[in-house]
XYZ file of C-alpha atoms in Angstrom:
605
model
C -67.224 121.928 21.313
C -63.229 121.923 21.462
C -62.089 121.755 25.165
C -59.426 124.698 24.689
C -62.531 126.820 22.994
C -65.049 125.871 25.691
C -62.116 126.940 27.935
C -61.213 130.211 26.126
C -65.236 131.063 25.938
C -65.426 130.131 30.104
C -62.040 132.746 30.525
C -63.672 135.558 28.536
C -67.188 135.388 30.342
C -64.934 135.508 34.225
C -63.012 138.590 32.882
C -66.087 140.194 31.877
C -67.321 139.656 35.913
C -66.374 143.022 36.931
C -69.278 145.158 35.623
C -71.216 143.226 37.928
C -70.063 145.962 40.316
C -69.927 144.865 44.257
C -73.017 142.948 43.799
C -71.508 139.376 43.116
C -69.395 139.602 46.108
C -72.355 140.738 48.135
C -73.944 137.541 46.560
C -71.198 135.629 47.768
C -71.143 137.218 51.424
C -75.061 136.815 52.147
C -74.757 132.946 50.895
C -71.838 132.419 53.152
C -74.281 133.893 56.297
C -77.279 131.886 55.017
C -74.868 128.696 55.617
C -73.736 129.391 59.003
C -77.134 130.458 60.170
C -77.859 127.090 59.115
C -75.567 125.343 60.984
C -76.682 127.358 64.092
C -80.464 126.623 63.580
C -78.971 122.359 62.986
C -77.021 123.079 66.426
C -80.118 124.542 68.546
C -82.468 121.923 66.708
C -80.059 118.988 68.003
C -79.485 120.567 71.419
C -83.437 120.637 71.911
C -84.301 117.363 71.146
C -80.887 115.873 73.027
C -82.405 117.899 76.161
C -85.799 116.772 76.081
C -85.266 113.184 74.774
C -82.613 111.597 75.966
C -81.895 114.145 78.805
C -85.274 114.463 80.131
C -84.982 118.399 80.547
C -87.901 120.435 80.385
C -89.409 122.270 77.444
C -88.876 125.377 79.717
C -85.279 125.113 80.156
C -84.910 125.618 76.333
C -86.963 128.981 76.214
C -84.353 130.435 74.477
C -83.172 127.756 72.077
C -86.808 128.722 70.494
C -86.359 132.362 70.367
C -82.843 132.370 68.843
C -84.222 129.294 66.698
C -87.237 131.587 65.281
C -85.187 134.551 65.271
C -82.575 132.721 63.025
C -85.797 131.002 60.614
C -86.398 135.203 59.809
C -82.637 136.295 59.472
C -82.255 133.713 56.909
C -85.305 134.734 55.201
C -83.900 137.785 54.949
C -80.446 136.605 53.979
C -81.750 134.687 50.960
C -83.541 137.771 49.625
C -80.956 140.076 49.805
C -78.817 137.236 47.993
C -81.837 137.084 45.358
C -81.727 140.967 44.801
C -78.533 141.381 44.976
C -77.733 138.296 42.214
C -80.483 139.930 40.224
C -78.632 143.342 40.462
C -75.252 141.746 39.722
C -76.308 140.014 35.976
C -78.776 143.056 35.598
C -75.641 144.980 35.417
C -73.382 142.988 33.288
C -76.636 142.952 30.549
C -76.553 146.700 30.763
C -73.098 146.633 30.644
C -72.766 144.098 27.684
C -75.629 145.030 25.555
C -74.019 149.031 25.517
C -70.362 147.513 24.819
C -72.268 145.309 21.615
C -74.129 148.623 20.507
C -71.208 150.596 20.729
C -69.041 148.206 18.723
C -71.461 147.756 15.927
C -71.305 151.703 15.732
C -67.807 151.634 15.425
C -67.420 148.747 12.949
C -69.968 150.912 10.792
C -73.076 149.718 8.442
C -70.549 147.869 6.133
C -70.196 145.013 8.679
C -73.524 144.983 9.959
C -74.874 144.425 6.871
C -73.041 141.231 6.620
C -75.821 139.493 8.863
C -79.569 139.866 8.861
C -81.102 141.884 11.188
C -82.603 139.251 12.768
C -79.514 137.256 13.763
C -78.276 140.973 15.380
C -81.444 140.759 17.199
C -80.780 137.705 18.657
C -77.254 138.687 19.946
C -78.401 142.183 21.442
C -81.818 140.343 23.021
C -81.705 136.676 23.867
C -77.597 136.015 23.636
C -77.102 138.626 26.421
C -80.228 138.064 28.658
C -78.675 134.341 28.646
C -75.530 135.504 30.461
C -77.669 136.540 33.353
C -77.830 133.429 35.611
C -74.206 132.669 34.583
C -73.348 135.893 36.882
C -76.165 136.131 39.418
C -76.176 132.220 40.229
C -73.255 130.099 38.111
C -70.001 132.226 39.389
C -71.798 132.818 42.987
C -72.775 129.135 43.818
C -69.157 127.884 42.712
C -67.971 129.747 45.778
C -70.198 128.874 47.949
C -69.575 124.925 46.752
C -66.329 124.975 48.009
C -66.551 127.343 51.065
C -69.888 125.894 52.958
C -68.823 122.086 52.577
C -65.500 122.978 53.794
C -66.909 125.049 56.796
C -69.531 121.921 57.318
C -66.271 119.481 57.278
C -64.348 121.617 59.624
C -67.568 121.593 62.117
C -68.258 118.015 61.517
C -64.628 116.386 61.604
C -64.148 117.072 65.649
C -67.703 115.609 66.431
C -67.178 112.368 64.598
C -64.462 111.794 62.065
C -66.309 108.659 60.553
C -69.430 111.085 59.175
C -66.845 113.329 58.456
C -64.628 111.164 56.147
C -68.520 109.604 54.610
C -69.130 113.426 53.493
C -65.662 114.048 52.136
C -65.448 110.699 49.997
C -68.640 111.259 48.641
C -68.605 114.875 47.807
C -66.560 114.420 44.448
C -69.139 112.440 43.287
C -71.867 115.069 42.478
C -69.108 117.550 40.856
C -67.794 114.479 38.798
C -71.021 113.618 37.186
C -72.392 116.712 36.609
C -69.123 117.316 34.753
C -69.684 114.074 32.234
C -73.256 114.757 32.103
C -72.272 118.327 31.180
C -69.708 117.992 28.760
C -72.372 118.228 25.466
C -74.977 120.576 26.986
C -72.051 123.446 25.914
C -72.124 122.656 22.834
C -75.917 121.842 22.386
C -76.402 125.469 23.679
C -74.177 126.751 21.135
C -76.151 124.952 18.331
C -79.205 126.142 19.862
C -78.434 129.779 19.613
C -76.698 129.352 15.726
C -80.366 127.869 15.333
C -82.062 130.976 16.688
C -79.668 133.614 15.045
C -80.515 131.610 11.983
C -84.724 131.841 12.480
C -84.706 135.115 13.802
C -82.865 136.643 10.770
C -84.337 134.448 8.195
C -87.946 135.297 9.619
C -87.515 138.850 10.282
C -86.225 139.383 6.414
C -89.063 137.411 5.210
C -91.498 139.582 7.128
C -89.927 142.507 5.466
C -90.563 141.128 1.910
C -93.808 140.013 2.837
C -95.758 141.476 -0.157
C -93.170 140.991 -2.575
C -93.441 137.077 -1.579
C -97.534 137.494 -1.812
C -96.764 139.377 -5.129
C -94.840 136.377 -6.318
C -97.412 133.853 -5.035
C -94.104 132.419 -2.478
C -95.867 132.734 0.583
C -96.215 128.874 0.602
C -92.913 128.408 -0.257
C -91.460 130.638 2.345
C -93.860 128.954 5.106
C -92.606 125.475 4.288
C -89.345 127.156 4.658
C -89.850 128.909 7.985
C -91.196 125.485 9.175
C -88.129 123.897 8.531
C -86.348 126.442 10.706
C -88.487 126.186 13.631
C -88.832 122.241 13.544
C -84.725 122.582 13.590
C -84.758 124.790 16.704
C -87.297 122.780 18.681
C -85.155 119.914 17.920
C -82.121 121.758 19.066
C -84.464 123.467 22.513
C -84.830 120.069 23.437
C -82.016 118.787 23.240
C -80.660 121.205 25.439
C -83.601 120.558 28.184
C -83.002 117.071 27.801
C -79.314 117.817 29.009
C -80.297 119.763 32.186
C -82.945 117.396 33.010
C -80.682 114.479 32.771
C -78.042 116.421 34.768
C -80.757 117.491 37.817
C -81.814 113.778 38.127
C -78.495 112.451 37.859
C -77.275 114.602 40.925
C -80.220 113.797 43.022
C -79.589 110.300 43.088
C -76.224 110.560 44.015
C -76.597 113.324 46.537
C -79.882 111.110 48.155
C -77.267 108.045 47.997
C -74.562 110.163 49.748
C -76.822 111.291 52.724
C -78.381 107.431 53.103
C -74.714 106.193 53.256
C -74.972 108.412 56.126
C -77.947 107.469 58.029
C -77.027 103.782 57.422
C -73.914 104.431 58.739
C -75.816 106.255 62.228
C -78.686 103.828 62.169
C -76.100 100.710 63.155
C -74.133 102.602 65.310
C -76.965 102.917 67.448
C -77.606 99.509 66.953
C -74.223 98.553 68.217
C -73.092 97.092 65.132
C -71.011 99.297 64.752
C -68.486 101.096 66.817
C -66.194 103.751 65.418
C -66.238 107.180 64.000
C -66.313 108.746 67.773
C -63.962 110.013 69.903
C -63.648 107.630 73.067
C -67.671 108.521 73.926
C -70.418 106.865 72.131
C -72.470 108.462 69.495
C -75.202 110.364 71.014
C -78.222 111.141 69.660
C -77.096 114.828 69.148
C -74.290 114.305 67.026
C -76.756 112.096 65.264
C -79.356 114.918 64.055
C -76.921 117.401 63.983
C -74.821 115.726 61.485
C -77.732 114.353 59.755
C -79.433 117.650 59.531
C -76.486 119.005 58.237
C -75.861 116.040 55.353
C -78.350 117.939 53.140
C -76.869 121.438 53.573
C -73.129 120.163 52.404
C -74.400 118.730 49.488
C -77.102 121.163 48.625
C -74.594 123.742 47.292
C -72.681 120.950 44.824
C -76.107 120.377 43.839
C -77.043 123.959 43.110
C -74.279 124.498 41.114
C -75.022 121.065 39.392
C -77.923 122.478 38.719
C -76.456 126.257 37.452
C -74.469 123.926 35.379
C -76.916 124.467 32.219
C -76.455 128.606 32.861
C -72.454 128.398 32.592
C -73.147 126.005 28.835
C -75.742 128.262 28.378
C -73.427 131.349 28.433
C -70.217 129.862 26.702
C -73.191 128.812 24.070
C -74.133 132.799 24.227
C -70.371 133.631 24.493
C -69.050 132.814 21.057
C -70.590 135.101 19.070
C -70.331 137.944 21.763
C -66.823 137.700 22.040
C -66.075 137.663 18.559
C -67.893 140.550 18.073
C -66.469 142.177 20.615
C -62.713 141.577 19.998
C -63.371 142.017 16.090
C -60.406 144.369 15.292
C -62.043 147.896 14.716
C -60.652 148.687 10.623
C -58.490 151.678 10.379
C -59.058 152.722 13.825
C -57.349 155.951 14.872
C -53.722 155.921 16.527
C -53.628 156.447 20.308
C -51.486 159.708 19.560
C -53.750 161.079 16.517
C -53.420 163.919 14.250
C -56.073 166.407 15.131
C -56.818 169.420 12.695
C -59.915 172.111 13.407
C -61.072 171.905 10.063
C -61.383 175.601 9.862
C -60.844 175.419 5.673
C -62.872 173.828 3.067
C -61.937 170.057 3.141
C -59.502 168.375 0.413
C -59.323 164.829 -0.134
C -56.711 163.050 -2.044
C -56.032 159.337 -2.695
C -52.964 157.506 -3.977
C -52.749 153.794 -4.537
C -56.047 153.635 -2.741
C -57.145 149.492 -2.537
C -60.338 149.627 -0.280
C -60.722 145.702 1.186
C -63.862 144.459 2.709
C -64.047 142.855 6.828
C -62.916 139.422 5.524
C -59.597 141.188 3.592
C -61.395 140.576 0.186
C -60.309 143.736 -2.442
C -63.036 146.192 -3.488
C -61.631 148.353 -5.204
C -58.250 149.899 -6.626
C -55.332 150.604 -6.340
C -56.852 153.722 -7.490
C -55.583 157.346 -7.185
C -57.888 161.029 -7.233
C -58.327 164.078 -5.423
C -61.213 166.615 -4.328
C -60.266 169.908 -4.206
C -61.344 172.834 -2.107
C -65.187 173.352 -3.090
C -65.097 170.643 -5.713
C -68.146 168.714 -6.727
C -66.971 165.572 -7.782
C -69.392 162.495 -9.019
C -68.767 159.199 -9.559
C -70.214 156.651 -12.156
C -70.095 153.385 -13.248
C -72.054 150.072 -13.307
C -73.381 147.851 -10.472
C -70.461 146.546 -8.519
C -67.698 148.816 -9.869
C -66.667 149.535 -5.885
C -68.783 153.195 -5.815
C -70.275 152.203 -2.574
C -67.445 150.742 -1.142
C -65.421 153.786 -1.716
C -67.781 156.289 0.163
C -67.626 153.885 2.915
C -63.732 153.930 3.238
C -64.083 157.657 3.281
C -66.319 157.334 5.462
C -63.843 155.093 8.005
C -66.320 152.059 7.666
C -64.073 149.872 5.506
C -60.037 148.796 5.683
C -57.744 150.425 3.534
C -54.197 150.459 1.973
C -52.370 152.910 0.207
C -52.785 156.782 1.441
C -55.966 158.716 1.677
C -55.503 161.871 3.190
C -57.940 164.905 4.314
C -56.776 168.107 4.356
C -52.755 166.086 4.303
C -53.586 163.913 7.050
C -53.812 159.892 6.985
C -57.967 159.377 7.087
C -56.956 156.626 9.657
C -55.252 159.172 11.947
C -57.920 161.648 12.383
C -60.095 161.127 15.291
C -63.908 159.686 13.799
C -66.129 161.450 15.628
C -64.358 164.584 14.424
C -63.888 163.557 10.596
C -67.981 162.841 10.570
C -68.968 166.049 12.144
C -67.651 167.928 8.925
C -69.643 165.156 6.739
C -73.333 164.645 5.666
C -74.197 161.686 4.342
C -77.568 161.040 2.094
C -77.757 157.310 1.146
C -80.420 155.546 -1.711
C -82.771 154.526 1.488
C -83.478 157.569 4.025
C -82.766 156.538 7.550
C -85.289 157.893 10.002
C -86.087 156.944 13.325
C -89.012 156.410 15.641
C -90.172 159.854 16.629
C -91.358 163.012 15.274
C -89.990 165.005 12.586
C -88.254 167.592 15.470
C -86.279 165.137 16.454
C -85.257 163.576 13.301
C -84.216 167.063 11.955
C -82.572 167.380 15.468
C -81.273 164.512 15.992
C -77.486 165.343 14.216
C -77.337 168.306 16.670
C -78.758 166.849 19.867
C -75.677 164.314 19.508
C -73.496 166.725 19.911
C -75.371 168.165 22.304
C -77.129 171.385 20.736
C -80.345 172.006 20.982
C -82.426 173.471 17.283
C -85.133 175.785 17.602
C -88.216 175.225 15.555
C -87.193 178.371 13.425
C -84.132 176.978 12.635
C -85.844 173.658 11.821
C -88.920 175.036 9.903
C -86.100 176.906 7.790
C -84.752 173.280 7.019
C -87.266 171.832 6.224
C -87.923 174.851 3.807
C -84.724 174.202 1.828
C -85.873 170.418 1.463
C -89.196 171.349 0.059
C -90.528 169.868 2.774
C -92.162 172.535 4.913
C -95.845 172.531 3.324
C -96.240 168.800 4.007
C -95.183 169.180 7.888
C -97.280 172.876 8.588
C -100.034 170.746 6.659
C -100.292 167.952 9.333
C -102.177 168.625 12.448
C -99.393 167.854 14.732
C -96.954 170.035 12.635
C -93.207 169.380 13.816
C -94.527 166.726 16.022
C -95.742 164.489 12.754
C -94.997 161.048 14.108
C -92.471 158.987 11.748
C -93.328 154.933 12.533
C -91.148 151.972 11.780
C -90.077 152.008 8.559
C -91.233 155.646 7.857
C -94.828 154.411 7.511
C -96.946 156.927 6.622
C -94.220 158.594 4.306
C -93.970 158.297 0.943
C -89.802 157.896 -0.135
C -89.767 161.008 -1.372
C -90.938 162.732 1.559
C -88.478 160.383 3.786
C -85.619 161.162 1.523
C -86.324 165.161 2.274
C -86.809 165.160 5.840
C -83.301 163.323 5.975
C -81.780 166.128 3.502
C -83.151 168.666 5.815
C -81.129 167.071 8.850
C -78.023 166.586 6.832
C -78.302 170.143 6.105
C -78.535 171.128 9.975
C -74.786 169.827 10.453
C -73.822 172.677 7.908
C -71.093 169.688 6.509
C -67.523 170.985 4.831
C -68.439 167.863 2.576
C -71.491 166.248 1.192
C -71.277 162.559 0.741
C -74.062 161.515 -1.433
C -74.990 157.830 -2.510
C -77.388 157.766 -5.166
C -79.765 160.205 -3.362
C -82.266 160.835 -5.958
C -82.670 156.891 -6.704
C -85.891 156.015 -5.303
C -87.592 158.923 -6.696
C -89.883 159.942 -8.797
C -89.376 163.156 -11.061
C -91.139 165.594 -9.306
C -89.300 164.581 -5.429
C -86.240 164.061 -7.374
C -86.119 167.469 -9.047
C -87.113 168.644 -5.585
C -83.999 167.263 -3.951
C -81.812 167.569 -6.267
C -82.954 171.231 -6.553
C -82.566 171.742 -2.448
C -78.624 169.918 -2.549
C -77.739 172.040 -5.358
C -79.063 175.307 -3.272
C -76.985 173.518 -0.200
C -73.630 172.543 -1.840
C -72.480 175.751 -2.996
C -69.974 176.596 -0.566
C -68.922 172.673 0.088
C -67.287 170.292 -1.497
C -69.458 167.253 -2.690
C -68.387 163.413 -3.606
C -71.905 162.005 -5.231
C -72.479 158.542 -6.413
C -75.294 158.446 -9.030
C -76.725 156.406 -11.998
C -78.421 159.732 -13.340
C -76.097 160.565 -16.125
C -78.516 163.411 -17.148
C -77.961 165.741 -13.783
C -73.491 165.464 -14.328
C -73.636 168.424 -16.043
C -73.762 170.414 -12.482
C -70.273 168.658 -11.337
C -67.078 169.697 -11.809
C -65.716 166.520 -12.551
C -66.738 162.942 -13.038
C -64.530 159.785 -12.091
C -65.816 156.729 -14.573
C -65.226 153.218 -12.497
C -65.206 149.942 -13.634
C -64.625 146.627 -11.796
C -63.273 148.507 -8.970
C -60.604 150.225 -10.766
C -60.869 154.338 -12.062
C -61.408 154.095 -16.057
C -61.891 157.588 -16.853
C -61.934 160.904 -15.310
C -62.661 164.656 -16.230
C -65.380 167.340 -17.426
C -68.482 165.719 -18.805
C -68.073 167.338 -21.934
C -64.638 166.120 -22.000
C -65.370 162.340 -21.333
C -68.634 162.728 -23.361
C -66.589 163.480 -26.749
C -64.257 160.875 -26.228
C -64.473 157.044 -26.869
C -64.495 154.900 -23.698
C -66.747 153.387 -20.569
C -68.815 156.672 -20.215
C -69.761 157.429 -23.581
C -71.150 153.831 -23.545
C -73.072 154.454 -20.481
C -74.499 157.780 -22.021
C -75.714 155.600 -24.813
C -77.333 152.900 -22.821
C -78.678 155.324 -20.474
C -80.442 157.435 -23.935
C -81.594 154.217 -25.036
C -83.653 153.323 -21.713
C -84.696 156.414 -21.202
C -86.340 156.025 -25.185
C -88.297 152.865 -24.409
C -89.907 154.795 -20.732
C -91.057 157.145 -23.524
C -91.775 154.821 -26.311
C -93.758 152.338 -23.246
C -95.426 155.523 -21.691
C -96.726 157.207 -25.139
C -98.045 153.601 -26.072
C -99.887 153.310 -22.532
C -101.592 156.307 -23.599
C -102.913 155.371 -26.540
């Protein structure tokens, strides 16, 4: 990885530090107080065995060296585990934090961006991307702290006792910070590889689970296996490689910090041989500045050596990082103005476009420059042939794709009105129906209960009337508490598609926005829905995308599009007598629907 990335990555995870709260610093505080209790407990141990070795004293007179000794072995007991909970605490909050700030921007860059990954690869950034910033916060950003404050407060304690042990523990400290930096410098970007792996396993897998009896169907289940096998073999490769790196970095400062300390004891070991005489201050070395310096040796190195060993959580966050931040600081398209134009919406809704060009997240052009306008109570369709920019239109009205040129509700700029406020006037019906995990209630609900209103089951029974939907629910035992599963299992698309009518008709919307609704179904749910949205859309205005040529003849007008640009608009009578892109489609759409009926009558023979 580039240093000035790895760098930029490192800068972004330390600003994002303070929705750990006051729980790092507490972190920070208790290991501080676990080190000096440590030096206390190396002063009392030194003082005992001084007294009763070399001085001779009686275990008695030290009665009290062993209380405050055993009373310090339980206060840093205690220490430690608050510094455990309260490091726990500290990256449990930045996940909580982080995985709501992730959620929250993928709401606000819409469905068009999200679809531009598999669901898998999200998966991997909302699950194992954050949980891998945890130890980064609760141990990484504590420890390097503590590296630099305990030594120092070890030196400062050590240097007036005997500056030879003293200047042994200062040379030798850079040693285990140096090396753990070269033995570092690739497990950053090995991480990094590691997680493109996973994003790329976890998408790729979860899409082939969803297509798993198309692939039977096909007889590609052995194909797809081989394939999946290739995946994991690359991210095993990739896993190991990245415990290879912190293994080779916890064995590499080991030996040097078991080096540093016998430098140490060599160094004590011949002084009280007499071979060598220097390091003290006019007295010679006794055997308590001995132990306590010695007993110390493993305490100043043991926090360079825990953060040696944290290393692998601060490469395994900047490996995490990139994707988070880029999602993160992706610019949010046509985002509304600090001072925006507000309007109550208290009229029918008018939308009007002029030089319209509709771009996608990477600035390629949809559609246009196109110009139209909904009126007051308008039902407007529009038509055209796969890719002709239908979709991407709705989702530029509906503030989930960039724009240029002016597109105005009710005379204000689309990308001056407030979101939350433009959607509350909308209801959107899509060719898949979205429902959720939970029972029918709260799907119906669920538009009102964000906006914090509560439904009663009247009102919802009275729904689910309109969608033709109401003898299906009273018919299940648990009525309005009819459990919808993952993936609407146990629904049929027809049924979905109503139950998700019947909650875009609780918002009582100024403005249907409708893409292919009616696609999925067969005649008898699509005459049923199409029946219940004609019922609904007679006192709102309606912008419909649809491939039905046959059910026009309800709209006001139709806008023709071809190859992202507006071909033809008008009555269907009026585009249906004239030459062009729509009487073509009529044709082709006559045709197809003569060889169902040719194919069906010949079945039934």
């Amino acid at each position: 990885m580039d240093k000035s990335v790895e760098k930029k990555l490192t800068h972004w995870l330390k600003l994002q530090k303070s929705a750990c709260g006051y729980y790092l610093n507490l972190s920070i505080l208790f290991g501080v107080l676990t080190g000096i209790s440590l030096m206390c407990q190396a002063w009392l141990i030194a003082t005992i065995l001084q007294g009763i070795i070399i001085d001779e004293l009686p275990k008695s007179a030290f009665t009290d060296h062993f209380w405050l000794l055993l009373i310090l072995t339980i206060f840093r007991g205690v220490l430690a585990f608050a510094r455990e909970r309260s490091s726990f605490k500290a990256g449990a909050q930045l996940r909580v934090h982080m995985r709501a700030a992730v959620m929250d921007k993928l709401a606000a860059l819409g469905p068009a961006f999200i679809q531009g990954k598999p669901a898998g690869s999200w998966a991997s950034i909302v699950l194992e991307q954050v949980e891998d910033l945890q130890d980064f916060y609760a141990r990484y950003l504590p420890q390097i702290v503590l590296a630099g404050f305990i030594p120092l407060i070890i030196l400062i304690v050590v240097f007036p006792i005997n500056w030879a042990a003293g200047a042994i523990l200062l040379a030798t400290a850079p040693l285990i910070p140096m090396f753990m930096i070269l033995v570092g410098m690739g497990a950053a970007d090995a991480n990094r590889k590691n997680f493109g792996a996973l994003a790329r396993l976890s998408g790729h897998f979860m899409d082939r689970l969803k297509g798993l009896s198309t692939l039977k169907l096909f007889n590609q289940g052995a194909k797809e296996a081989k394939a999946i096998e290739k995946a994991s073999e690359e991210f095993r490769e990739r896993t190991m490689s990245v415990l290879r790196m912190a293994f080779l970095s916890s064995a590499v400062l080991e030996f040097f910090a078991a080096l540093s300390i016998a430098v140490l004891a060599v160094y004590f070991g011949f002084s009280y041989l007499g071979h060598l005489d220097f390091g003290h201050y006019g007295s010679s070395i006794s055997l308590f500045t001995g132990l306590f310096v010695l007993i110390l040796a493993p305490e100043f190195y043991q926090p360079l050596r825990d953060m040696g060993t944290h290393y692998h959580a601060k490469a395994q966050a900047i490996g995490a990082a990139e994707e988070l931040m880029a999602l993160l600081e992706h610019p949010e398209q046509n985002k509304a103005d600090q001072q925006a134009d507000t309007t109550n919406f208290e009229g029918d809704i008018q939308v009007e476009a002029v030089d319209l060009a509709v771009y996608s997240m990477d600035g390629t052009q949809l559609v246009g420059p196109i110009s139209f306008s909904l009126a007051a109570g308008e039902h407007l369709a529009i038509v055209g042939s796969s890719g002709a920019g239908k979709t991407s239109l709705l989702s530029a009205l509906l503030g989930f794709l960039p724009y240029q040129g002016q597109l105005k509700v009710n005379g204000i700029e689309l990308n001056r009105l407030p979101k939350p406020q433009w959607r509350k006037q909308l209801a959107w019906l899509g060719q898949e129906p979205q429902l959720f995990c939970g029972t029918v209630r709260e799907n119906v609900a669920l538009g009102k209960a964000a906006q914090g209103q509560v439904l009663a089951d009247d009102d919802i029974k009275a729904l689910l009337a309109k969608a033709h939907i109401l003898d299906f629910i009273e018919s299940q035992p648990l009525g309005l508490d009819f459990p919808i599963q993952e993936q609407t299992a146990g629904l049929s698309v027809g049924q979905a598609q109503r139950i998700a009518l019947a909650r875009a008709l609780a918002q009582q919307p100024k403005l249907f926005i409708l893409d292919e609704p009616t696609a999925s179904l067969d005649s008898l749910s699509e005459q049923a829905v199409q029946g219940a949205l004609t019922v609904a859309m007679r006192d709102s205005s309606c912008l419909m995308v649809t491939h039905r040529l046959e059910s026009l003849h309800a709209m006001d007008r139709v806008l023709v599009m071809e190859k992202g640009l507006v071909v033809q608009q008008g009555t269907y009578a009026q585009l249906a007598d004239v030459d062009g892109v729509f009487r073509r489609m009529l044709a082709e759409s006559s045709a197809t629907e003569y060889g169902q009926i040719k194919a069906e009558s010949e079945e039934n023979k």
